[in-house]
Coordinates of C-alpha atoms in Angstrom, one line a residue:
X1247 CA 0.5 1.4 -4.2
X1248 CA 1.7 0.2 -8.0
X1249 CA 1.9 2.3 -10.5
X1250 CA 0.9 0.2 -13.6
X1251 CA -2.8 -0.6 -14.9
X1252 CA -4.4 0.7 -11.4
X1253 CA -2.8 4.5 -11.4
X1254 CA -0.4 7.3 -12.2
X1255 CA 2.4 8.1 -10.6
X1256 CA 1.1 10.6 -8.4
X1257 CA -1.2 8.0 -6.7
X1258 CA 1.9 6.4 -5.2
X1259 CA 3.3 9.9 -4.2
X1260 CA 0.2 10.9 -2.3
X1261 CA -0.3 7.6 -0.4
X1262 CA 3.3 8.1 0.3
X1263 CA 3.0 11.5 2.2
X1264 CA 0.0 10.4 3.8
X1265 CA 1.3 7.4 5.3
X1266 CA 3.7 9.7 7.7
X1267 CA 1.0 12.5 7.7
X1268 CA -2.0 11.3 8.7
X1269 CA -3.2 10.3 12.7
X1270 CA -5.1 10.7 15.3
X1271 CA -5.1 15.0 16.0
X1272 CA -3.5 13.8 19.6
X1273 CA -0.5 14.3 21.7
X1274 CA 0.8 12.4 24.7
X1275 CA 0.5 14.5 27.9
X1276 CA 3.6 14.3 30.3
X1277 CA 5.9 16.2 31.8
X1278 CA 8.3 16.2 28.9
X1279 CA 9.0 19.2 26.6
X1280 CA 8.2 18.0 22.6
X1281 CA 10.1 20.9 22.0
X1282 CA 13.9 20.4 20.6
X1283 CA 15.3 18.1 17.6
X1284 CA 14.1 14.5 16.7
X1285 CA 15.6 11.9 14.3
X1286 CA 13.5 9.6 13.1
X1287 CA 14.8 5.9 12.9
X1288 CA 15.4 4.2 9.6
X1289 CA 13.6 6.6 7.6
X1290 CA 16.3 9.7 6.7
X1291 CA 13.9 12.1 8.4
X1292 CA 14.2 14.9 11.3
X1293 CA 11.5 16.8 13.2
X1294 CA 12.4 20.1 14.9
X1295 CA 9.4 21.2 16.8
X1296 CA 9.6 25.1 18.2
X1297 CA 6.7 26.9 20.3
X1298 CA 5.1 27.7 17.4
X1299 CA 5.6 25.3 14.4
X1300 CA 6.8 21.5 13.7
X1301 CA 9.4 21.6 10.7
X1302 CA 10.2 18.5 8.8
X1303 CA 13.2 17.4 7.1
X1304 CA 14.9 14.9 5.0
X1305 CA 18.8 14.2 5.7
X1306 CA 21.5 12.7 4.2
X1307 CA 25.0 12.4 5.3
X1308 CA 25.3 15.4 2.4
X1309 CA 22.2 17.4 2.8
X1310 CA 19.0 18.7 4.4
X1311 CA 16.5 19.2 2.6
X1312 CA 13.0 21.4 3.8
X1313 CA 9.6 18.8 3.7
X1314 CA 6.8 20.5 5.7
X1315 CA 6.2 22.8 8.1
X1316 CA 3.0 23.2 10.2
X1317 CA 1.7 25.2 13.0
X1318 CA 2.4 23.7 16.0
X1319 CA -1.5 23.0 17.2
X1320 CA -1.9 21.1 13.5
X1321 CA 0.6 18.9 14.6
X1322 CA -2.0 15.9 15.1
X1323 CA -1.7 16.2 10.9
X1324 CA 1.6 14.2 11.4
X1325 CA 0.6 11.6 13.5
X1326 CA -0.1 10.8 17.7
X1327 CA 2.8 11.9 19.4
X1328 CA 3.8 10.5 22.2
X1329 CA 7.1 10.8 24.2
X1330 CA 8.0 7.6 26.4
X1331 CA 11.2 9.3 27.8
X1332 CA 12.8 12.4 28.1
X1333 CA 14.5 11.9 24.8
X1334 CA 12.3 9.4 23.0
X1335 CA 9.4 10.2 20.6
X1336 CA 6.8 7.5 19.5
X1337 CA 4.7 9.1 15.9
X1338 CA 1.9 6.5 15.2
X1339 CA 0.3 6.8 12.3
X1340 CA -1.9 3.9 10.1
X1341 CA -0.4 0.5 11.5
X1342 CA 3.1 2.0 12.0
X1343 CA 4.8 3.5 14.7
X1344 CA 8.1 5.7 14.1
X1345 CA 10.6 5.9 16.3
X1346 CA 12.7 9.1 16.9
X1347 CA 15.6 9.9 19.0
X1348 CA 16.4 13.9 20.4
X1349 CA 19.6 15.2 19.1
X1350 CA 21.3 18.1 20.2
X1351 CA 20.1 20.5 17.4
X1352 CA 19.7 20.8 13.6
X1353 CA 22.5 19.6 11.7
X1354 CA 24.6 22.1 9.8
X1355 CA 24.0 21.2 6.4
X1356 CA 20.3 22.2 7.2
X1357 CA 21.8 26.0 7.9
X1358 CA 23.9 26.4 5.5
X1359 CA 23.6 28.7 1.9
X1360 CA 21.2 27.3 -0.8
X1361 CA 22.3 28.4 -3.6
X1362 CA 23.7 25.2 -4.9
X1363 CA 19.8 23.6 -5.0
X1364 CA 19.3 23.7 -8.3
X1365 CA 22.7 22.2 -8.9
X1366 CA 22.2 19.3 -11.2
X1367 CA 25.3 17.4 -9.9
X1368 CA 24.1 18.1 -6.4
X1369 CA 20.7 17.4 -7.0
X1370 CA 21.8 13.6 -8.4
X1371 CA 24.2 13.5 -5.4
X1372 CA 21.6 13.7 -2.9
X1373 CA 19.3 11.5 -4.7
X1374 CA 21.8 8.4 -4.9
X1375 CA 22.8 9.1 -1.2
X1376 CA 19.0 9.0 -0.4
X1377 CA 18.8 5.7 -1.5
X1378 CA 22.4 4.1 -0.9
X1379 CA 21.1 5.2 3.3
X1380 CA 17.7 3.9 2.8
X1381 CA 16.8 1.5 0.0
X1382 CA 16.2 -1.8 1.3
X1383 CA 15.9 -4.2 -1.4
X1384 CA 19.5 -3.5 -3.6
X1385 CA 20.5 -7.0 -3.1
X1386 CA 17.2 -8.5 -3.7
X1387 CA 16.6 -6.8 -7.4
X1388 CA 20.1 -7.0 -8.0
X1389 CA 21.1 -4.0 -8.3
X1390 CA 25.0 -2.2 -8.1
X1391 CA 24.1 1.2 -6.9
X1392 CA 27.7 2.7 -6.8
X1393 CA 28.3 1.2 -10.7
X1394 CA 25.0 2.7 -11.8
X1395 CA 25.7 6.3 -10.4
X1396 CA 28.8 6.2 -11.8
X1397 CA 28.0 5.9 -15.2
X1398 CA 24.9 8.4 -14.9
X1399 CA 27.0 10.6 -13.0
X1400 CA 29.7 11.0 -15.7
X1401 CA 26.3 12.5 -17.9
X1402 CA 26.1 15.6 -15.5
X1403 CA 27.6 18.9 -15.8
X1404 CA 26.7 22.3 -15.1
X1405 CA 24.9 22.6 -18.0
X1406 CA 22.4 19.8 -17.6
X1407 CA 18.9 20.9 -18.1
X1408 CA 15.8 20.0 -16.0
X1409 CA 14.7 17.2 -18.3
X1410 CA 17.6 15.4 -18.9
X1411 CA 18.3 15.7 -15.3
X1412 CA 14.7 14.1 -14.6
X1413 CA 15.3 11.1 -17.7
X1414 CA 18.4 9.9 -15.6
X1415 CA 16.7 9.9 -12.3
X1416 CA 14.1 8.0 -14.1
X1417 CA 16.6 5.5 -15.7
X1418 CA 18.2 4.9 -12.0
X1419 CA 14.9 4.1 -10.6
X1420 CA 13.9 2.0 -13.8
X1421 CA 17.1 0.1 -13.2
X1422 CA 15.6 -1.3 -9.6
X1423 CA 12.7 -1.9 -11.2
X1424 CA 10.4 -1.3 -8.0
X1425 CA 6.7 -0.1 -7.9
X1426 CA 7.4 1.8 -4.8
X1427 CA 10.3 3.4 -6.3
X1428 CA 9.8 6.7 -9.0
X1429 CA 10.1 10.1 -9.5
X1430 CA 7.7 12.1 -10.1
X1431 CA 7.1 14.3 -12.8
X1432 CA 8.0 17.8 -12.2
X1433 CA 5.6 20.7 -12.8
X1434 CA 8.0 22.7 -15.1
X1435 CA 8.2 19.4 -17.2
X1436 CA 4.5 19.2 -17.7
X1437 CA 4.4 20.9 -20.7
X1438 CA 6.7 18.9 -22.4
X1439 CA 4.6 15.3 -21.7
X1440 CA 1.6 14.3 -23.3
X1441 CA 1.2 11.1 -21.4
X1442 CA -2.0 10.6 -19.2
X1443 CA -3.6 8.0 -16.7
X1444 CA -6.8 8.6 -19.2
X1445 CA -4.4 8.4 -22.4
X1446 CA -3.4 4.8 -21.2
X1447 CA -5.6 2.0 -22.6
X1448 CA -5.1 0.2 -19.2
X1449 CA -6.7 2.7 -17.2
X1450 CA -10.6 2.1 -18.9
X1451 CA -9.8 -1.4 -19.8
X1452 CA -9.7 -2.3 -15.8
X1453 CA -12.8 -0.8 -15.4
X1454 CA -13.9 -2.6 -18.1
X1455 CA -12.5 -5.9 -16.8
X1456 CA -13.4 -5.5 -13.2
X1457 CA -17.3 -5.0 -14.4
X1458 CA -17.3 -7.6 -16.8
X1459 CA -15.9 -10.3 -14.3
X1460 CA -19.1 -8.7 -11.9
X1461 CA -21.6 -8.9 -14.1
X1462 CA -21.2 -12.1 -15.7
X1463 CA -21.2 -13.8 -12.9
X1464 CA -23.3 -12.4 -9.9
X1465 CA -26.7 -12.8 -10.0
X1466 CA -27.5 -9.2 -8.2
X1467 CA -24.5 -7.0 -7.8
X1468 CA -24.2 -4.4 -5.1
X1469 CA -21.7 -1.8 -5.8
X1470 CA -20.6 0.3 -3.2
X1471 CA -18.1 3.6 -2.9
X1472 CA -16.4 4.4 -6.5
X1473 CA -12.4 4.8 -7.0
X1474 CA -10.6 7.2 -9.6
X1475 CA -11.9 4.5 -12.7
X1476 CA -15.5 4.9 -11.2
X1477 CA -18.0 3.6 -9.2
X1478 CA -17.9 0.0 -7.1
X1479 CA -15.0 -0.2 -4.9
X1480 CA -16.3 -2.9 -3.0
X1481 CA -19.1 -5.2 -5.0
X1482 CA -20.3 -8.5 -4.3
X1483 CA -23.2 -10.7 -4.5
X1484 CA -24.3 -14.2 -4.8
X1485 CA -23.1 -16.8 -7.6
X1486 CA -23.9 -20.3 -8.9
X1487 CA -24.5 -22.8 -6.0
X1488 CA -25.4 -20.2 -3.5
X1489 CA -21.7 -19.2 -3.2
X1490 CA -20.6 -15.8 -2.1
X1491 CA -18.1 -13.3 -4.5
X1492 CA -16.8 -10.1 -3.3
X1493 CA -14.6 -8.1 -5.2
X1494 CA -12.8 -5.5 -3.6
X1495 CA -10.9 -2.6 -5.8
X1496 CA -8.5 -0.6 -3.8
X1497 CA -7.3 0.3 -0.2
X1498 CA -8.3 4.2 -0.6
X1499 CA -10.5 6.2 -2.2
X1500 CA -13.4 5.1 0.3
X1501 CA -14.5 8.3 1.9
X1502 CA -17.2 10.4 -0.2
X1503 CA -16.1 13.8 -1.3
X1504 CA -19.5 14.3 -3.3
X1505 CA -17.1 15.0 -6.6
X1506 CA -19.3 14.6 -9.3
X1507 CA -19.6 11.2 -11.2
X1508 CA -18.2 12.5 -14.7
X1509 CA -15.0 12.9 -13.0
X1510 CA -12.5 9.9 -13.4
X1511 CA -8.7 9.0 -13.7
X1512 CA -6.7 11.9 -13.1
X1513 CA -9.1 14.6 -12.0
X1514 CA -10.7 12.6 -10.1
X1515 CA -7.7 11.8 -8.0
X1516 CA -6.9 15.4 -8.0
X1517 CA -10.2 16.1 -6.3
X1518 CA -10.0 13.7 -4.0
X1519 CA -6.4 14.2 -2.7
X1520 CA -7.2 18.1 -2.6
X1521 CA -10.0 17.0 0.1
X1522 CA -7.7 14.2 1.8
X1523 CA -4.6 16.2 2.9
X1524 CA -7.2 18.6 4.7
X1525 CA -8.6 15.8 6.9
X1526 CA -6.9 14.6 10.2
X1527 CA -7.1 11.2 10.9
X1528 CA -7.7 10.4 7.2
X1529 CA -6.7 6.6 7.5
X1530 CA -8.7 5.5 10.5
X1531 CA -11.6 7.2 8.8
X1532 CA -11.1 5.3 5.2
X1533 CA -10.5 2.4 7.3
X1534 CA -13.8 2.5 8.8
X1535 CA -15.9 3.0 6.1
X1536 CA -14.1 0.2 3.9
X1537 CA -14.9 -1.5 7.7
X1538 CA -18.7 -0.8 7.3
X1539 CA -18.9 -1.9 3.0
X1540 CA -17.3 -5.2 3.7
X1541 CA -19.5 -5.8 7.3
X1542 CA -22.5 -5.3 4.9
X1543 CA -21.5 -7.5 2.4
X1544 CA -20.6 -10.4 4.7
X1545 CA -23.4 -9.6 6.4
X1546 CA -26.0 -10.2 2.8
X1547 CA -23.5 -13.3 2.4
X1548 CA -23.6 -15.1 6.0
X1549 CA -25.8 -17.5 4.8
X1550 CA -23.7 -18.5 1.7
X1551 CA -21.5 -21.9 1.6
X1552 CA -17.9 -20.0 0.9
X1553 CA -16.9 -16.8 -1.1
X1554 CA -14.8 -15.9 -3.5
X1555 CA -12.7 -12.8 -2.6
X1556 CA -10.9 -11.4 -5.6
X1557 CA -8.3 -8.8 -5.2
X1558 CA -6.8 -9.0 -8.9
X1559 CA -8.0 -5.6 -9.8
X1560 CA -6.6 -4.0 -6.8
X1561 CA -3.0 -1.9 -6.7
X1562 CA -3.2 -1.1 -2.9
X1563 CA -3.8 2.1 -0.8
X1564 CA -3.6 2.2 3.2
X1565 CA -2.3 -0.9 5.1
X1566 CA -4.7 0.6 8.1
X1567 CA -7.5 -0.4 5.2
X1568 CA -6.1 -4.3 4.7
X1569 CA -6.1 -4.9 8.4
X1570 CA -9.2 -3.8 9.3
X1571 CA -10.7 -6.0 6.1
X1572 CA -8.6 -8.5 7.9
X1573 CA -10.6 -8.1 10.9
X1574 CA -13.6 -9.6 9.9
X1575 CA -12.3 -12.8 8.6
X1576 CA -10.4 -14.1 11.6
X1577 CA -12.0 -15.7 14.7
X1578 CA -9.3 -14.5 17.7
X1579 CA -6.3 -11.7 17.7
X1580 CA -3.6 -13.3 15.1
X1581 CA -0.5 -12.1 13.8
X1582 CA -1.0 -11.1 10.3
X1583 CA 2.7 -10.0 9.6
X1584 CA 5.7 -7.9 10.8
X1585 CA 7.8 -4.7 9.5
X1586 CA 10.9 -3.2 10.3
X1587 CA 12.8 0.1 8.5
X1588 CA 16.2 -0.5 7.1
X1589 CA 19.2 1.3 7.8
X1590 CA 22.9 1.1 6.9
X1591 CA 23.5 -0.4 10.7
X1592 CA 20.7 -3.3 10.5
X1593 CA 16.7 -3.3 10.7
X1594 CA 14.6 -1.3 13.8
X1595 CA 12.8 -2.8 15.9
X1596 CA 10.5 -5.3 14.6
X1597 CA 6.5 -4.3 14.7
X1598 CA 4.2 -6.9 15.0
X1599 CA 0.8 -6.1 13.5
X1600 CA -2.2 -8.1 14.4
X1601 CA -5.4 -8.1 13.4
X1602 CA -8.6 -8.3 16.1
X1603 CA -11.9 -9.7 15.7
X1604 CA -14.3 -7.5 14.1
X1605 CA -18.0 -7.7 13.7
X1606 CA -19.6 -9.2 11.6
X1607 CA -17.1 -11.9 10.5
X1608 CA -17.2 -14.7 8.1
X1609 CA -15.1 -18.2 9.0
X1610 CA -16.6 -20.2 6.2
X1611 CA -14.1 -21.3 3.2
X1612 CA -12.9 -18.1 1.6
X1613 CA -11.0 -18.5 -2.1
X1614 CA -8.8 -15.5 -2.3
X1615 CA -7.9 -14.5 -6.2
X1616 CA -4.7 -12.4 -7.1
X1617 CA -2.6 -11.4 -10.2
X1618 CA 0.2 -9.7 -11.1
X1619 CA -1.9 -6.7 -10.7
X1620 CA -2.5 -7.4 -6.6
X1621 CA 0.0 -5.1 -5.1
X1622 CA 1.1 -3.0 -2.4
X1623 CA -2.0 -3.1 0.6
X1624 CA -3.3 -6.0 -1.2
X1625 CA -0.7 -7.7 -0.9
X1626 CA -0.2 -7.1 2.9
X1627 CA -4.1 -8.2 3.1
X1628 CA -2.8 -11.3 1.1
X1629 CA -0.2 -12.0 3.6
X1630 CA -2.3 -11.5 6.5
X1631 CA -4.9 -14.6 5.0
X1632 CA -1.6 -17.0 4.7
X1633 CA -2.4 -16.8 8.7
X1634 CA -6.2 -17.8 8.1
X1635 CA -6.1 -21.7 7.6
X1636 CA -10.1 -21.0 6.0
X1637 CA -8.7 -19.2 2.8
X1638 CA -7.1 -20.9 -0.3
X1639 CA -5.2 -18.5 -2.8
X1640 CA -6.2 -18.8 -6.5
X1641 CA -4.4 -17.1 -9.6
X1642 CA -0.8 -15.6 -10.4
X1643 CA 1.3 -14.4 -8.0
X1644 CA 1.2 -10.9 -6.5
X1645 CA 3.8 -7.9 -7.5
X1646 CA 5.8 -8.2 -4.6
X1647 CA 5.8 -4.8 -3.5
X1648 CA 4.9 -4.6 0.7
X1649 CA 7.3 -1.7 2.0
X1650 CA 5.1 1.7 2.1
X1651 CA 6.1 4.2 -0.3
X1652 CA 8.8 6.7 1.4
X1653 CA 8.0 9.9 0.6
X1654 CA 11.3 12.0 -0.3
X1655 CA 12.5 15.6 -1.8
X1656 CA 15.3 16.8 -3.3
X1657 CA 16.7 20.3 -2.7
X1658 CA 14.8 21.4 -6.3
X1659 CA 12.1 20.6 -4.8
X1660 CA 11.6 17.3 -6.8
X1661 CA 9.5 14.2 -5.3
X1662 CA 10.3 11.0 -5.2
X1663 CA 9.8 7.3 -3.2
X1664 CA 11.6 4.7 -2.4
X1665 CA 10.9 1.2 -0.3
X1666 CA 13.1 1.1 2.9
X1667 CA 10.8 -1.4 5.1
X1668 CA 11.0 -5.2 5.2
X1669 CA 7.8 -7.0 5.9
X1670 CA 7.7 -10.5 6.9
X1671 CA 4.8 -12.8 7.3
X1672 CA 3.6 -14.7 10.6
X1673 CA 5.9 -17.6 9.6
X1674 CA 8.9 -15.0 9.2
X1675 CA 8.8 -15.2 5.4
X1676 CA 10.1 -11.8 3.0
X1677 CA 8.6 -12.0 -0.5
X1678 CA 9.6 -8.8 -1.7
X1679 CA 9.8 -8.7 -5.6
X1680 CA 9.4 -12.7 -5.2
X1681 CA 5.1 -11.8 -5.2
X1682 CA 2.9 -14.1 -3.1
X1683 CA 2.2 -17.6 -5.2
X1684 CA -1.2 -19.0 -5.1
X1685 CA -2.0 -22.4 -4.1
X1686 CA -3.3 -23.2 -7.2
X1687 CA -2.0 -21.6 -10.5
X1688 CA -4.8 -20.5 -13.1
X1689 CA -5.4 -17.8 -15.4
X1690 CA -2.9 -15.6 -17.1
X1691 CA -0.7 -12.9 -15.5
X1692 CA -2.2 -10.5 -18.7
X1693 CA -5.7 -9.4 -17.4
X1694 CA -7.1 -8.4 -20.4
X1695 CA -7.7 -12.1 -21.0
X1696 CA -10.8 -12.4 -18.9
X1697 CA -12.6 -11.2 -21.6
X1698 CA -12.9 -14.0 -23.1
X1699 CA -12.0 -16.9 -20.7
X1700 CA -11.5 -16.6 -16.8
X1701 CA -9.7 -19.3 -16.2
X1702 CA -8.8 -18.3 -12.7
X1703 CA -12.4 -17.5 -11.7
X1704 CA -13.0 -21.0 -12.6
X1705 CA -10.6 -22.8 -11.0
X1706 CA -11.8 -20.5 -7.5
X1707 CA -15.2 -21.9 -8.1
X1708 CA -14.3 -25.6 -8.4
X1709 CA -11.8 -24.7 -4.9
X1710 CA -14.1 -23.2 -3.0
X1711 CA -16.5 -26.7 -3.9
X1712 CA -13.9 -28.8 -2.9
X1713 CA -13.3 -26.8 -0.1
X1714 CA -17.0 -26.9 0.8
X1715 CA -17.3 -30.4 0.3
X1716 CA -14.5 -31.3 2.6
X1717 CA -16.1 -28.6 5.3
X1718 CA -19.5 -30.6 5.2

């Protein structure tokens, strides 16, 4: 998920942990003991699972660094387990499936002495290795990751504090430039920042413009489920010449919580994640009600000559949520797109993701509208439609941001992400920081401009005509 306009930084952090700890409360039953060391393929991770607890780690070739620990029978919190051989480990979890190996035991760097954690130098050491072993996309945003920790190395010493530590790790990640790529704010730092999601005249201002672009032009909005800038995550209706518009916001935030409607931005996030990391199987179950909002809304719209589908409000969420909005718009299984982890040898194994039909589905001429602001999930919903011949893309082109979020920790205790997955399209195509382009350009890549003239709304209406008129 992006961090600009849609939502802070933490956002991206929790979708991040979720994507790797959320599943189906499962396990594969066989005759092979779970119990031993796994390494997890392409993602810097290893899972040591005794009798009574599974503990997770994050490696380097310099360190190990504690991530989680949880009893043993809440292990269907990480994901379905499933053990194909004797020392082979499947974890599924959303649309992804990780792949781990059994290793003899632990490494040694995971035994030995903390006390250097809080070392500053250290601290940066293991956050440059993280990403020299993991980062996919160096080449692509042009980036010389050796040069670059040089020079921000030569600013560290013993007596580096917290927060200058923290305002170099931020100018490495602001160097690649990558939505899926921060570090958070530490607690201890807090205090010492005023900025806020609420403080930010994006955050109201895309409430503002998501509503205004709703209500100027559907006749008789329905608004369903409400996101962290408030209610209507998915809202459509009928426009001019009995044509159909849905508007969907995000890829999370659809399961209801009952948190009170006069919390927003930041607290409401808060409230919701608090509630999310207790619930197993948390992206099946947002996937199925964002299933059941969009079969309504096609549903109220079957009788309509096309729709309009507008994503340019929307900065992601769950992939598991894309694909299953993906399900109701194609007419037989099809390959939507493909992903694979990088590593320093080459890419895993390739994934292929397909989408099924769904009930009830909608093959009439669908105009899809992005922006700059269509990220993350979005976009891999906006990839999956280049394999729909019935939709038309209308706008700017997206972000350009499709690897999930990796979750990581340095031995402070410090979180950060990075993007170490490569996704490809149906026709083998990686747009990573390139953005998907729409057939037709219209509008500006600034937002705030709908206000007062939608140029890209405009130009969907007159496509989805044409397209109509060639249909009949």
């Amino acid at each position: 998920m992006k961090i600009k306009l849609t939502a802070p930084l933490q956002v991206i952090m929790a979708i991040a942990a979720l994507t790797i700890c959320s599943s189906c409360n499962q396990t594969s039953r066989n005759t092979y003991s779970l119990q031993g060391t796994w390494k997890m393929e392409g993602y810097g991770k290893i899972i040591d699972i005794t009798k009574t607890s599974v503990n997770l780690y994050d490696t380097t070739k310099v360190s190990c660094v504690p991530k989680e620990t949880v009893k043993l029978q809440d292990m269907g919190f990480l994901g379905q387990f499933k053990q194909i051989a004797q020392d082979t480990l499947i974890i599924s979890s959303g649309i992804t499936e990780y792949r781990l190996t059994r290793t003899a035991s632990l490494p040694g760097r995971c035994n030995t002495d903390q006390s250097s954690n809080w070392d500053p130098g250290y601290n940066f050491d293991v956050f440059y290795h993280t990403f020299l072993e993991n980062y996919a996309y160096f080449k692509t945003r042009n980036v010389n990751w050796d040069s670059l920790y040089k020079r921000k190395r030569a600013e560290i010493s013993k007596q580096t504090t917290p927060a200058k530590l923290h305002q170099l790790l931020t100018e490495m990640t602001g160097h690649i430039n990558d939505g899926h790529t921060a570090i958070a704010m530490p607690d201890e730092l807090h205090k010492t920042s005023t900025a806020t999601a609420e403080e930010s005249p994006a955050g109201p201002s895309l409430k503002k413009l998501r509503d205004h672009v709703l209500y100027k032009n559907v006749k008789k909005p329905t608004m369903s489920g409400r996101d962290m800038l408030g209610k209507g995550i998915i809202n459509w209706g009928v426009i001019k010449d009995n044509m159909g518009y849905i508007q969907i916001n995000s890829m999370i935030c659809y399961l209801d919580f009952k948190i009170p409607d006069s919390v927003t931005g930041n607290a409401y996030w808060e409230q919701y994640t608090s509630h999310l990391f207790k619930e197993p199987d948390v992206q099946t179950k947002e996937a199925a009600i964002a299933g059941k909002f969009i079969g309504k809304a096609l549903y109220e719209l079957r009788n309509t000559k096309g729709i309009i589908l507008d994503l340019r409000f929307n900065g992601g969420g769950f992939d598991l949520v894309s694909l299953e909005l993906l399900k109701h718009f194609v007419k037989a299984k099809t390959l939507m797109f493909s992903k694979q982890a990088w590593t320093e040898k080459g890419l895993t194994k390739k994934q292929l993701i397909f989408a099924g039909l769904s009930a009830p589905t909608y093959l009439a001429p669908v105009v899809l509208l992005t922006s700059k602001s269509t990220a993350s999930a979005a976009e891999t919903f906006t990839m999956g439609t280049m394999s729909l011949p019935n939709f038309k893309r209308v706008g700017c082109k997206t972000e350009g941001i499709f690897s999930d979020a990796l979750p990581k920790k340095l031995p402070n205790g410090w979180e950060f992400t990075l993007s170490n997955e490569i996704f490809t399209s149906a026709s083998g195509q990686n747009l990573e920081n390139i953005g998907i382009a729409p057939h037709v350009y219209a509008g500006a890549e600034d937002l705030k401009t709908i206000m007062t003239s939608d140029a890209a709304f405009e130009a969907a209406v007159r496509e989805l005509g044409n397209l109509r008129n060639v249909k009949n």
